[in-house]
Short mmCIF file of C-alpha atoms and ligand atoms in Angstrom, two decimals:
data_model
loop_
_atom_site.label_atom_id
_atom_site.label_comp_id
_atom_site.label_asym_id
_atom_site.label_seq_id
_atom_site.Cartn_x
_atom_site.Cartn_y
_atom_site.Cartn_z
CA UNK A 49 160.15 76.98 38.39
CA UNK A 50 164.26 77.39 38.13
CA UNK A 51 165.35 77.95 34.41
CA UNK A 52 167.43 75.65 33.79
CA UNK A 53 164.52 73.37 34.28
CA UNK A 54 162.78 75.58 31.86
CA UNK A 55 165.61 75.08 28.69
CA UNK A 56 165.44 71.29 29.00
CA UNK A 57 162.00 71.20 28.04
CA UNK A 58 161.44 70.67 24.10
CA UNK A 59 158.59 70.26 22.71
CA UNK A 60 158.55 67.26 20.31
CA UNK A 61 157.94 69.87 17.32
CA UNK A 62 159.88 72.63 18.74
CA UNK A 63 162.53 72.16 15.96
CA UNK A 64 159.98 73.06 13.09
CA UNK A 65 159.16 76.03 15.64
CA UNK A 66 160.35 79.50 15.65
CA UNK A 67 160.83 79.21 19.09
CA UNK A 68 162.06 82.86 19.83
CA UNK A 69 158.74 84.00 18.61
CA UNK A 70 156.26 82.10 21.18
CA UNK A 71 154.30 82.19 23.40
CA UNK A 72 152.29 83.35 19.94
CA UNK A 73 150.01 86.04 19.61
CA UNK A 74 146.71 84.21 19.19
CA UNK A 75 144.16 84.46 22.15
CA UNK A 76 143.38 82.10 24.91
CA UNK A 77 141.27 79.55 23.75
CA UNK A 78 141.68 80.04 19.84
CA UNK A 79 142.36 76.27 17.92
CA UNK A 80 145.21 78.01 15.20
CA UNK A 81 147.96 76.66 17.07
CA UNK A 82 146.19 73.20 17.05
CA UNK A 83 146.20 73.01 12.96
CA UNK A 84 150.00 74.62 13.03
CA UNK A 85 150.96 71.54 15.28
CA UNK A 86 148.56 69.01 12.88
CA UNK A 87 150.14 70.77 9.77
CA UNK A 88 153.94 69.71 11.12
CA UNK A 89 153.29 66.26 12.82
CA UNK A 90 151.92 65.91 9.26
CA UNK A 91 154.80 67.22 7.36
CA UNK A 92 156.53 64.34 9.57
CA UNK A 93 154.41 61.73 8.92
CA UNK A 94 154.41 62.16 5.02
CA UNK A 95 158.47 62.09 5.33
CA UNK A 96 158.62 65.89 2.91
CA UNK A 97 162.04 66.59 3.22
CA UNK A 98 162.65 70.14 4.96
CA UNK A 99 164.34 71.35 1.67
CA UNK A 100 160.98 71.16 -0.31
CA UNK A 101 158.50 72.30 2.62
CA UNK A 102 156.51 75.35 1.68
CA UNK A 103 153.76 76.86 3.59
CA UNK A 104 152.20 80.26 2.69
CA UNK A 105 149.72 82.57 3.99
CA UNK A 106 147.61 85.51 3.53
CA UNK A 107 146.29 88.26 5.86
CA UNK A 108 144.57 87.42 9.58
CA UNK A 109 145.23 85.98 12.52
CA UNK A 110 145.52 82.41 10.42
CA UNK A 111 147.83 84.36 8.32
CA UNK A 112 150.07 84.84 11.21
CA UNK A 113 150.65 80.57 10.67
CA UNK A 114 153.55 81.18 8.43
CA UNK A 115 155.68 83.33 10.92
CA UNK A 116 155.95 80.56 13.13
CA UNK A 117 157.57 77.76 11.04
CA UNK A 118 161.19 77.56 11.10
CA UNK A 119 160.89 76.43 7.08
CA UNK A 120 160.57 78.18 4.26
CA UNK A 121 157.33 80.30 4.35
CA UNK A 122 156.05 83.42 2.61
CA UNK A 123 153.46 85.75 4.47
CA UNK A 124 151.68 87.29 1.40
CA UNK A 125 149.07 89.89 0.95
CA UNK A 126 145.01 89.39 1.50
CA UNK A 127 143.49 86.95 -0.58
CA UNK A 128 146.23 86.23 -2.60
CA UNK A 129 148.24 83.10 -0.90
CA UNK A 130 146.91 81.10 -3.71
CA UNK A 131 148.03 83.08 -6.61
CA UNK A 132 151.64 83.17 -4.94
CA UNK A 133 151.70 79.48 -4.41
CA UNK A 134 150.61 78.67 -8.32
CA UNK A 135 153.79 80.82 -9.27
CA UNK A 136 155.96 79.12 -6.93
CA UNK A 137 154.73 75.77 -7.89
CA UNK A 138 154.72 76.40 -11.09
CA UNK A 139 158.35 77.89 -11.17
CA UNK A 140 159.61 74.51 -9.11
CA UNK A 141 157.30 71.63 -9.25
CA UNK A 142 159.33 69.54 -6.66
CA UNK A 143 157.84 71.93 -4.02
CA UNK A 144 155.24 70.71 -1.36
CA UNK A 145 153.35 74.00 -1.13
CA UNK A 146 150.80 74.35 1.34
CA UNK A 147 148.25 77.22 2.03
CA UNK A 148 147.23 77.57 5.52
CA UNK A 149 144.68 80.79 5.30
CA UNK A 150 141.54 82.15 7.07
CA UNK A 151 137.96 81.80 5.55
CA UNK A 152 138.15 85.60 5.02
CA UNK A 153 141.19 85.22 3.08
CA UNK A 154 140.54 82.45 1.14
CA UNK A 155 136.63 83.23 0.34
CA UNK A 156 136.44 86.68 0.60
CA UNK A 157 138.98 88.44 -1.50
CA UNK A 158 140.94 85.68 -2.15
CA UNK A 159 137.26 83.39 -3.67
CA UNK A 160 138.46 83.59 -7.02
CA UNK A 161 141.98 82.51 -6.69
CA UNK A 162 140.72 79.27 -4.72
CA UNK A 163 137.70 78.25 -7.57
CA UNK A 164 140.47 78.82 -10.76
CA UNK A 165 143.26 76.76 -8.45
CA UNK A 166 140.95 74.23 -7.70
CA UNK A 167 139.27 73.93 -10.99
CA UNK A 168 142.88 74.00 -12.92
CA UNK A 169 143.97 71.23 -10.40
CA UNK A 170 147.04 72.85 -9.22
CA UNK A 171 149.34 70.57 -7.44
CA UNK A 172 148.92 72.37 -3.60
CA UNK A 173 147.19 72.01 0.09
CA UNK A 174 145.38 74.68 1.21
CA UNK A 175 143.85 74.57 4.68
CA UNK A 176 141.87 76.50 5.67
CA UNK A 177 140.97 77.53 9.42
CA UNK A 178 137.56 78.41 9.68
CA UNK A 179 136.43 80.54 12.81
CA UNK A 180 133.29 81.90 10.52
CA UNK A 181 134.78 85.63 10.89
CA UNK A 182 137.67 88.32 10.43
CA UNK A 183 139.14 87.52 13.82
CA UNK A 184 142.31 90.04 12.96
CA UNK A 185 139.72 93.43 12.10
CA UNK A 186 138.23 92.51 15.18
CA UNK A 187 134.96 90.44 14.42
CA UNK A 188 133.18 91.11 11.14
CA UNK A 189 130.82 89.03 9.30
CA UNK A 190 132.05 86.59 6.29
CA UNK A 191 131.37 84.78 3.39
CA UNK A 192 131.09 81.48 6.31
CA UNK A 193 128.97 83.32 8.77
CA UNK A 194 126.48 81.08 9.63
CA UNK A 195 123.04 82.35 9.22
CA UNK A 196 121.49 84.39 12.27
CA UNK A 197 124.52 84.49 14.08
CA UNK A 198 126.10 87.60 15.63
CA UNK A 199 129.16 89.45 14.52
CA UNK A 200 130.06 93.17 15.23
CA UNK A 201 128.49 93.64 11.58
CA UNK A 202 125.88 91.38 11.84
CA UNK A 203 124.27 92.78 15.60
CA UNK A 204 120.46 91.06 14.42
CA UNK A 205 122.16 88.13 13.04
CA UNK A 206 123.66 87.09 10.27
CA UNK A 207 120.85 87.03 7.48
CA UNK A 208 123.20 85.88 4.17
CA UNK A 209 123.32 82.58 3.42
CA UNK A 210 127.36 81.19 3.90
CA UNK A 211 128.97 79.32 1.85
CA UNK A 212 129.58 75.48 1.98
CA UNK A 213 133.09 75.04 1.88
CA UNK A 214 133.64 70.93 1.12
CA UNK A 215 130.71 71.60 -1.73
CA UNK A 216 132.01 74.46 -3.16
CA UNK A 217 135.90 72.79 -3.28
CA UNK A 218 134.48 69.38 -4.44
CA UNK A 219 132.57 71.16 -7.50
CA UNK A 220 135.50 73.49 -8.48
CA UNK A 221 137.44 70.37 -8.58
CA UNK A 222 139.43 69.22 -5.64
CA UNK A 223 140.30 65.86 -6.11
CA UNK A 224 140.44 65.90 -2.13
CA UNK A 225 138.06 67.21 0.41
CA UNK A 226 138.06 66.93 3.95
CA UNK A 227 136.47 68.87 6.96
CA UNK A 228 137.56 68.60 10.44
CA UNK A 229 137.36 70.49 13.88
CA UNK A 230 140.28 71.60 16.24
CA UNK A 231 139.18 68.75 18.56
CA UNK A 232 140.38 65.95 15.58
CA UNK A 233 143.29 66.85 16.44
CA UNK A 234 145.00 63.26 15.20
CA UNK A 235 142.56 62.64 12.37
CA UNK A 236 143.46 66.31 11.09
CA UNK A 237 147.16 65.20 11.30
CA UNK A 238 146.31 62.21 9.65
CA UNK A 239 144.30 63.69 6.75
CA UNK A 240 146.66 66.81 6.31
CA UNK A 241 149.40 63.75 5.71
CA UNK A 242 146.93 62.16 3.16
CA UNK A 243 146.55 65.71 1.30
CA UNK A 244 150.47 66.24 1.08
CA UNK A 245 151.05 62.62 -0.28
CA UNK A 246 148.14 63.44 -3.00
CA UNK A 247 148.86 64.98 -6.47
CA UNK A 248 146.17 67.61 -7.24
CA UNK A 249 144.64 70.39 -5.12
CA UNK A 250 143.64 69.38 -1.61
CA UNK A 251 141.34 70.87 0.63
CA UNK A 252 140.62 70.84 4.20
CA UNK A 253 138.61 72.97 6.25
CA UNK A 254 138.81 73.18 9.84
CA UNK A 255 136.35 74.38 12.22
CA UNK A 256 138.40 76.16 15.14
CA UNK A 257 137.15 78.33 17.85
CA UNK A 258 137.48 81.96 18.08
CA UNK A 259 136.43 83.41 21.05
CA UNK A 260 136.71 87.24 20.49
CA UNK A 261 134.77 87.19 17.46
CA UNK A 262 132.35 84.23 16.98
CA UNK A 263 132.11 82.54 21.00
CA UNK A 264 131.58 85.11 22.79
CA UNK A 265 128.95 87.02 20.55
CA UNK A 266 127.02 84.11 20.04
CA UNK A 267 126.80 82.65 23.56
CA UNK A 268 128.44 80.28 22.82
CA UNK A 269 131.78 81.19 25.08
CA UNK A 270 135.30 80.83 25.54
CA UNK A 271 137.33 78.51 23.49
CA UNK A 272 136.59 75.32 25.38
CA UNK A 273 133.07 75.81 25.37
CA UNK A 274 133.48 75.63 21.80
CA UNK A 275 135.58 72.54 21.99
CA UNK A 276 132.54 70.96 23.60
CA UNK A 277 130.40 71.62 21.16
CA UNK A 278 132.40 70.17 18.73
CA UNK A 279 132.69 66.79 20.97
CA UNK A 280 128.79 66.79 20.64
CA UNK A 281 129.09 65.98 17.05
CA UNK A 282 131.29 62.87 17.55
CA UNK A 283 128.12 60.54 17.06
CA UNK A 284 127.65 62.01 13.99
CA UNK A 285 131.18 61.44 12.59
CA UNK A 286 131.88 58.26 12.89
CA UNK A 287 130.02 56.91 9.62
CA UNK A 288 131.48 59.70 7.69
CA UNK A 289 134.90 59.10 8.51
CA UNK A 290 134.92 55.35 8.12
CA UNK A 291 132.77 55.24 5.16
CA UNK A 292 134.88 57.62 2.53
CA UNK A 293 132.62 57.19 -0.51
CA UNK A 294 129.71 58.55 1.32
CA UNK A 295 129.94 61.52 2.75
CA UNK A 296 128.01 63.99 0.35
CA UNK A 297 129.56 67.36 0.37
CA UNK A 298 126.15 69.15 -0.26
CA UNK A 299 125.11 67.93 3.11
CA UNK A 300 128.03 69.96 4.94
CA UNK A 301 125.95 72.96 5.48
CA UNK A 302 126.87 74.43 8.82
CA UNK A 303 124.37 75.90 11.13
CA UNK A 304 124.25 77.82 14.10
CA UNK A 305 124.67 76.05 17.16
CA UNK A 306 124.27 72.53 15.22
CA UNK A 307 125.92 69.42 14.82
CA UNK A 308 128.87 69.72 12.75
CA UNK A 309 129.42 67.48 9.43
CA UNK A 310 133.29 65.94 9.05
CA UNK A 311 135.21 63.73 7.40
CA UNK A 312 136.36 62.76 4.21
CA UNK A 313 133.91 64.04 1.18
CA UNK A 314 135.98 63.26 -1.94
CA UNK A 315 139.23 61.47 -2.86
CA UNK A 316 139.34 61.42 -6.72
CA UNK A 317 142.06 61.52 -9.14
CA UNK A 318 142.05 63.69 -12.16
CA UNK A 319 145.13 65.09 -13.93
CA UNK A 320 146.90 68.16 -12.61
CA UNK A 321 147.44 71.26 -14.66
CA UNK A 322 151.18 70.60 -15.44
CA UNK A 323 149.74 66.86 -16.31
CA UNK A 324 147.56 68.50 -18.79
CA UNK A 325 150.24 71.08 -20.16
CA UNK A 326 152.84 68.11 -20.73
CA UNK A 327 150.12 66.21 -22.52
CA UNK A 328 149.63 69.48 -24.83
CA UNK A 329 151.63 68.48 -28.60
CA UNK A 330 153.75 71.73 -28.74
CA UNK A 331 155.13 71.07 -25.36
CA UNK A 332 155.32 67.75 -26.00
CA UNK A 333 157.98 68.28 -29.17
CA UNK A 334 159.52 70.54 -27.54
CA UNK A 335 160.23 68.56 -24.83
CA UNK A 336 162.25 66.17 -26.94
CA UNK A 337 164.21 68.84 -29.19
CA UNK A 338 165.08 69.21 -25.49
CA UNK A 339 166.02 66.20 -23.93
CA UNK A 340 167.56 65.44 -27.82
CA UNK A 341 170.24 68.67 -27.10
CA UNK A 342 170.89 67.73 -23.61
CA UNK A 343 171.81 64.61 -24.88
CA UNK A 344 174.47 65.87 -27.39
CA UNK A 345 175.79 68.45 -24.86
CA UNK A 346 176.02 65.47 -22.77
CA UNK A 347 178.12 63.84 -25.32
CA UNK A 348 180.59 66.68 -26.73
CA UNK B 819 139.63 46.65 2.73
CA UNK B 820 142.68 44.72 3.06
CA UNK B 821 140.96 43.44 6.60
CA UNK B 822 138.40 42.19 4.80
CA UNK B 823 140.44 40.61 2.39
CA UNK B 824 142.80 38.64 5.51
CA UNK B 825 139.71 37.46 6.57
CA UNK B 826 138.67 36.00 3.38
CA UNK B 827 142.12 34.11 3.23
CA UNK B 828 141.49 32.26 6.75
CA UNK B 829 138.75 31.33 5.90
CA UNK B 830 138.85 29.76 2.20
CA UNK B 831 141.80 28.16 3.72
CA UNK B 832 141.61 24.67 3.92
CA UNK B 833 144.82 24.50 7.00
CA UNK B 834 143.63 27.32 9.09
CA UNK B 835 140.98 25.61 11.25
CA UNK B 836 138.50 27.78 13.76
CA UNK B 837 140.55 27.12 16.84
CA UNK B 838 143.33 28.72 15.91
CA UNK B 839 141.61 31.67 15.06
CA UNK B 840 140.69 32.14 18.63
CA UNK B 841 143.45 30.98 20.27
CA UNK B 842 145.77 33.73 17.98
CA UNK B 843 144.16 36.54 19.10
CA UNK B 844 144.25 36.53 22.87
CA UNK B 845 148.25 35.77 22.46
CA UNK B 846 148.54 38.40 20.66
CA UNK B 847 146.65 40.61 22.55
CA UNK B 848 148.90 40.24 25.66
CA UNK B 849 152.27 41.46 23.80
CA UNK B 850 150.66 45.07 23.25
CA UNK B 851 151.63 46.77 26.43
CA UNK B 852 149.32 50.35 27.32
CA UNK B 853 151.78 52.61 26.65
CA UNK B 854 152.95 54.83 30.17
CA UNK B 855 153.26 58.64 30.08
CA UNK B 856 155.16 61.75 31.59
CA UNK B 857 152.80 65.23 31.40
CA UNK B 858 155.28 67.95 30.55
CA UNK B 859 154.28 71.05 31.07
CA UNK B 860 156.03 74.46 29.32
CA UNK B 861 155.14 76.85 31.73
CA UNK B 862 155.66 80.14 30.44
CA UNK B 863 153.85 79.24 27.26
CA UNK B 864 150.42 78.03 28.84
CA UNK B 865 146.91 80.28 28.42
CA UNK B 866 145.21 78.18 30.43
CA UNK B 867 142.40 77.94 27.79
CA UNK B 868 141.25 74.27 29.85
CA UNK B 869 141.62 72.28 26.50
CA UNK B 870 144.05 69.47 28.04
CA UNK B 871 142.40 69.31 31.25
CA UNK B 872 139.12 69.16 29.95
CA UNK B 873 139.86 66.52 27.09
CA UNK B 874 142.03 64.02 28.52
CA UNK B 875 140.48 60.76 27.92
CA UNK B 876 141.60 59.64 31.33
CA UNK B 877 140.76 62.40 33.38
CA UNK B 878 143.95 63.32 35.20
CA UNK B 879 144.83 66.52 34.65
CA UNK B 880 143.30 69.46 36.41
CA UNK B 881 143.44 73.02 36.83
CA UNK B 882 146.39 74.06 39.98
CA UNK B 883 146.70 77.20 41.10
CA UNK B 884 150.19 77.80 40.47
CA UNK B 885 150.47 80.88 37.68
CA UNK B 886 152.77 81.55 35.50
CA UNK B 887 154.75 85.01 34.88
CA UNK B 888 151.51 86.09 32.77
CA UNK B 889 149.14 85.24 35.75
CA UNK B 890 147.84 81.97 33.98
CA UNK B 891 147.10 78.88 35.41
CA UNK B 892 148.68 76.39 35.02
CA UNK B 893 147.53 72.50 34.64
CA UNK B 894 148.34 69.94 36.72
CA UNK B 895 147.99 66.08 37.36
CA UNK B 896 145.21 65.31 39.72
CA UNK B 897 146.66 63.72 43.34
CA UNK B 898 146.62 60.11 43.03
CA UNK B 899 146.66 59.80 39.61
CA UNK B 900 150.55 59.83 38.53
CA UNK B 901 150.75 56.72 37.24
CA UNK B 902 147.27 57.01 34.99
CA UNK B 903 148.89 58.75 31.87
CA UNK B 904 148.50 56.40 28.82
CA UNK B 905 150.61 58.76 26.45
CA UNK B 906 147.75 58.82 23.92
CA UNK B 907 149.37 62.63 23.54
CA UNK B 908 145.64 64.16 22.97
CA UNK B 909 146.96 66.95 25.46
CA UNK B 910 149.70 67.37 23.01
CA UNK B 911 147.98 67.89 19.90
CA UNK B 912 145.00 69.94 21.20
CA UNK B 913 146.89 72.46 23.05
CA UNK B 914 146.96 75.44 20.92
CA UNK B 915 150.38 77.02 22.88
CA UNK B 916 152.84 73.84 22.40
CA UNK B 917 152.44 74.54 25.96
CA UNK B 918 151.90 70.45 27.06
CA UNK B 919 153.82 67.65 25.65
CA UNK B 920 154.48 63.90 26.77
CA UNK B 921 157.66 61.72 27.05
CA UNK B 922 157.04 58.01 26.76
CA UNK B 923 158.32 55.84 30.00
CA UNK B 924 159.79 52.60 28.73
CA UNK B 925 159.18 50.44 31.29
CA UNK B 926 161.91 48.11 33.08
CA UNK B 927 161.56 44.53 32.45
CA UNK B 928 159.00 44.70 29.53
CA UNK B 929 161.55 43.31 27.36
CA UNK B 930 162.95 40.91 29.07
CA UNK B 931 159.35 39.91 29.71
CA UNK B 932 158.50 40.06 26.18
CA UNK B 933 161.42 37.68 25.41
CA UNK B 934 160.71 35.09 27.99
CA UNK B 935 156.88 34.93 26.34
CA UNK B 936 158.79 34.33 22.83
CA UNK B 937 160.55 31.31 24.25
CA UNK B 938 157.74 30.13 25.73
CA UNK B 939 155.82 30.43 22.79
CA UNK B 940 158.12 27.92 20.66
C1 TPP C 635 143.49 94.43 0.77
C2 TPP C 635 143.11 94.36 2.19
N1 TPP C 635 141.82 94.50 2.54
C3 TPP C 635 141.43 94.40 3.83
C4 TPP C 635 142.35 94.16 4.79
C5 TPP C 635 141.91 94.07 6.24
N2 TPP C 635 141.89 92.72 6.75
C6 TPP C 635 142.92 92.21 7.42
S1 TPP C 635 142.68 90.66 7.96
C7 TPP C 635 141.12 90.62 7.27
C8 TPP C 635 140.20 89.46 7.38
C9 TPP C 635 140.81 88.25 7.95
O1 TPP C 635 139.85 87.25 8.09
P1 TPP C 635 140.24 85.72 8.01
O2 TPP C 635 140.95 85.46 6.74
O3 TPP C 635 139.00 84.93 8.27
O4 TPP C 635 141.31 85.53 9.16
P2 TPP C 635 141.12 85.36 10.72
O5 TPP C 635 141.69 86.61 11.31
O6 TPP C 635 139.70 85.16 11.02
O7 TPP C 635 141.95 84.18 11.06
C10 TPP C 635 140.84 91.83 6.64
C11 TPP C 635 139.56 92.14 5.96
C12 TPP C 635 143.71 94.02 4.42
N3 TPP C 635 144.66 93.77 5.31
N4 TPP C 635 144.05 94.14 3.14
S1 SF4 C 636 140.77 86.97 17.28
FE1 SF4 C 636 140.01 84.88 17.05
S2 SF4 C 636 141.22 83.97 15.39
FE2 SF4 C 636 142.30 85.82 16.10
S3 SF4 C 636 143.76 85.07 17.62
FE3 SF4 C 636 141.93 85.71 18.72
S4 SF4 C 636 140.72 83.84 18.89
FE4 SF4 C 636 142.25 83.47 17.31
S1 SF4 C 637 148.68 61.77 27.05
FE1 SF4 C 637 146.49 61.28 27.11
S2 SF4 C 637 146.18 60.29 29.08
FE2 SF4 C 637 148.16 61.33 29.21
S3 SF4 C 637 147.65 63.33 30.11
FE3 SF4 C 637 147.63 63.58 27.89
S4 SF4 C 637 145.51 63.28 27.28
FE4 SF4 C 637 145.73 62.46 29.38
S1 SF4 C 638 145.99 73.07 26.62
FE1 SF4 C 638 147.99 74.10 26.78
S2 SF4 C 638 147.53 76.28 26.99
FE2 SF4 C 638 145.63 75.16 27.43
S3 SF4 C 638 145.64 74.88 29.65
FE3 SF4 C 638 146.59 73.05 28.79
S4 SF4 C 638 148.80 73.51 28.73
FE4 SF4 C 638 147.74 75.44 29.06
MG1 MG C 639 138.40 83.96 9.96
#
């Protein structure tokens, strides 16, 4: 193929792309480039201006999501995108922060961060892209193994019990919960752009395949046999995407070689934490005294 | 909801009788053209991980055996079926490499068409 061919090829998104940096680093086969794309066609859809997009990330290959944005993104350190995007939040509420993170990084050492955010109701998005291992370390075993599968730490199977993600969001307090697979890719979009319009903390998980660590050792296979199993599940998903109100995150347990549960779980509204600090007296006073000197400097 | 509640209007309303329920539809129907596609493939950035081939809804793409500089293979349209892309862009969003992208085809004469059935119509 000649080149100049080649240069008048843009992809729709490439703008948003650091284009210099691709072809990225992930493997064959592995669905994080899938969420980037769903995470920017949202962006899009939800009309955030460029100025206030935000995304951040920890450690693993899903950490590796930020890099490739041509926006403002911060690459932090394991476990602790969370804690970074409270600050930066907090420090400039106009911000449309986003945390797109692996389930090591966000459940592992980064567990607590995502319970306090979630229960405080911080104003942010975190997805995150579960492969149900460290893909970066090469392969280990994590807090969303499934049980009995096979990891390069788990060679018997995986005999802990993992954790529900949608459940364990919806009872920290999310006031939005939503589980998807690489394979959604549209619906993901379309949910991501749901989650950015939405005051409060978001979550959605998606299921993406990764074949180094969790296909292969488990028979399942490459990426696209993993994509098939996902397409099995579409019988099951129809009721739970139409029917909002009923999906019942305690039912998302994911098993080995099973259908997977997605959808919408919850889609609440409860006051954020800067709702709740604005509402404190103190704050409230001070607040005026405030707005009462602005007012006279205003004036002089 | 708000379906529900448009159908609810029609009908409690006294004007709207049932043929023209019926008769709406099918007009309506015929304005909504399937969408045509171009399959645009970035070559150098392709894995050949199978996901657009494997998921297109209408079956046209297929694995070639032209490679790229990285010794992948590279997807292609199957022979015969140029014209078949409905530029639902399902390649597009599942490809994990940005590698695949579609460009809609406007087609000639749909407008014109579209305007003659609007004068026809009143
Ligand atoms: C403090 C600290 N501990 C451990 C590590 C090693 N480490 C790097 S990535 C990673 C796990 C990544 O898993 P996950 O978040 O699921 O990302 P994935 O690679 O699967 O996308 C670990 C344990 C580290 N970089 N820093
Ligand atoms: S190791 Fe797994 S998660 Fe990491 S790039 Fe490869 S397939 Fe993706
Ligand atoms: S846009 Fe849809 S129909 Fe066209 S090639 Fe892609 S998946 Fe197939
Ligand atoms: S989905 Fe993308 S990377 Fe995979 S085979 Fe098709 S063009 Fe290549
Ligand atoms: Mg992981």
């Amino acid at each position: 193929m000649n080149k100049e061919v080649e240069e008048e090829k843009r992809h729709p998104i490439e703008d948003y792309l650091r284009s210099d940096m691709l072809p990225h680093i992930w493997c064959p086969g592995c669905g994080l480039g899938i969420v980037l794309k769903a995470y920017v066609k949202a962006l899009e859809k939800a009309e955030v201006p460029m100025d206030n997009r935000v995304v951040v990330s920890g450690i693993g290959c899903s950490g590796r999501a930020a890099g490739y944005l041509n926006q403002d993104s911060y690459h932090t350190t394991h476990g602790r995108p969370i804690a970074f995007a409270t600050g930066m939040k907090l420090g400039n509420p106009d911000l449309n922060v986003t945390v797109i993170s692996g389930d090591g990084d966000l459940f592992a050492i980064g567990g607590n961060h995502f319970i306090h955010a979630a229960r405080r109701n911080i104003d942010m998005n975190v997805i995150c892209v579960n492969n149900f291992n460290y893909g970066m370390t090469g392969g280990q075993s994590g807090p969303t193994t499934p049980t009995d599968s096979k990891t390069v730490t788990t060679p018997y199977g995986n005999f802990e019990h993992p954790f529900n993600l949608p459940h364990l969001a919806a009872s920290s307090g999310a006031v939005y919960v939503a589980r998807w697979t690489t394979l959604d890719a549209r619906r993901l979009r379309d949910s991501i752009t749901e989650a950015l319009k939405k005051r409060g903390f978001t979550f959605i998980e998606v299921v993406s395949p990764c074949p180094v660590g969790y296909g292969r050792p488990n028979r399942i296979g490459e990426g696209i046999e993993e994509m098939r199993l996902y397409r099995e599940t579409w019988d099951l998903r129809e009721d739970n995407w139409i029917i909002k109100e009923d999906a019942n995150p305690s039912d998302a347990e994911i098993e080995l070689h099973k259908k997977i549960l997605v959808g919408v779980f919850c889609d609440i509204e409860r006051p954020t934490f800067m709702d709740m600090y604005m509402q404190m007296e103190p704050i409230k006073e001070k607040r005026l005294k405030h707005m009462v000197r602005d007012e006279r400097k205003v004036r002089e | 909801m708000r379906i529900q509640g448009y159908e609810t209007s029609i009908q409690t309303s006294p004007q709207v009788g049932e043929e023209m329920r019926f008769w709406r539809k099918p007009l309506d129907f015929d304005k909504h053209k399937i969408p045509k596609g171009k399959v645009i493939v970035i070559a150098e950035r392709c894995k050949a991980c199978g996901f657009c081939y494997e998921f297109c809804p209408k079956d046209m793409l297929e694995e070639s055996d032209q490679r790229n500089k990285k010794g992948y293979k590279l997807p292609k349209i199957k022979e015969g079926m140029e014209d078949d892309c409905i530029a639902c862009r399902h390649c597009e969003d599942i490809c994990p490499e940005f590698g695949i992208y579609i460009e809609e085809i406007e087609e000639e004469g749909e407008d014109e068409e579209k305007e003659k059935k609007e004068k026809e119509e009143e």
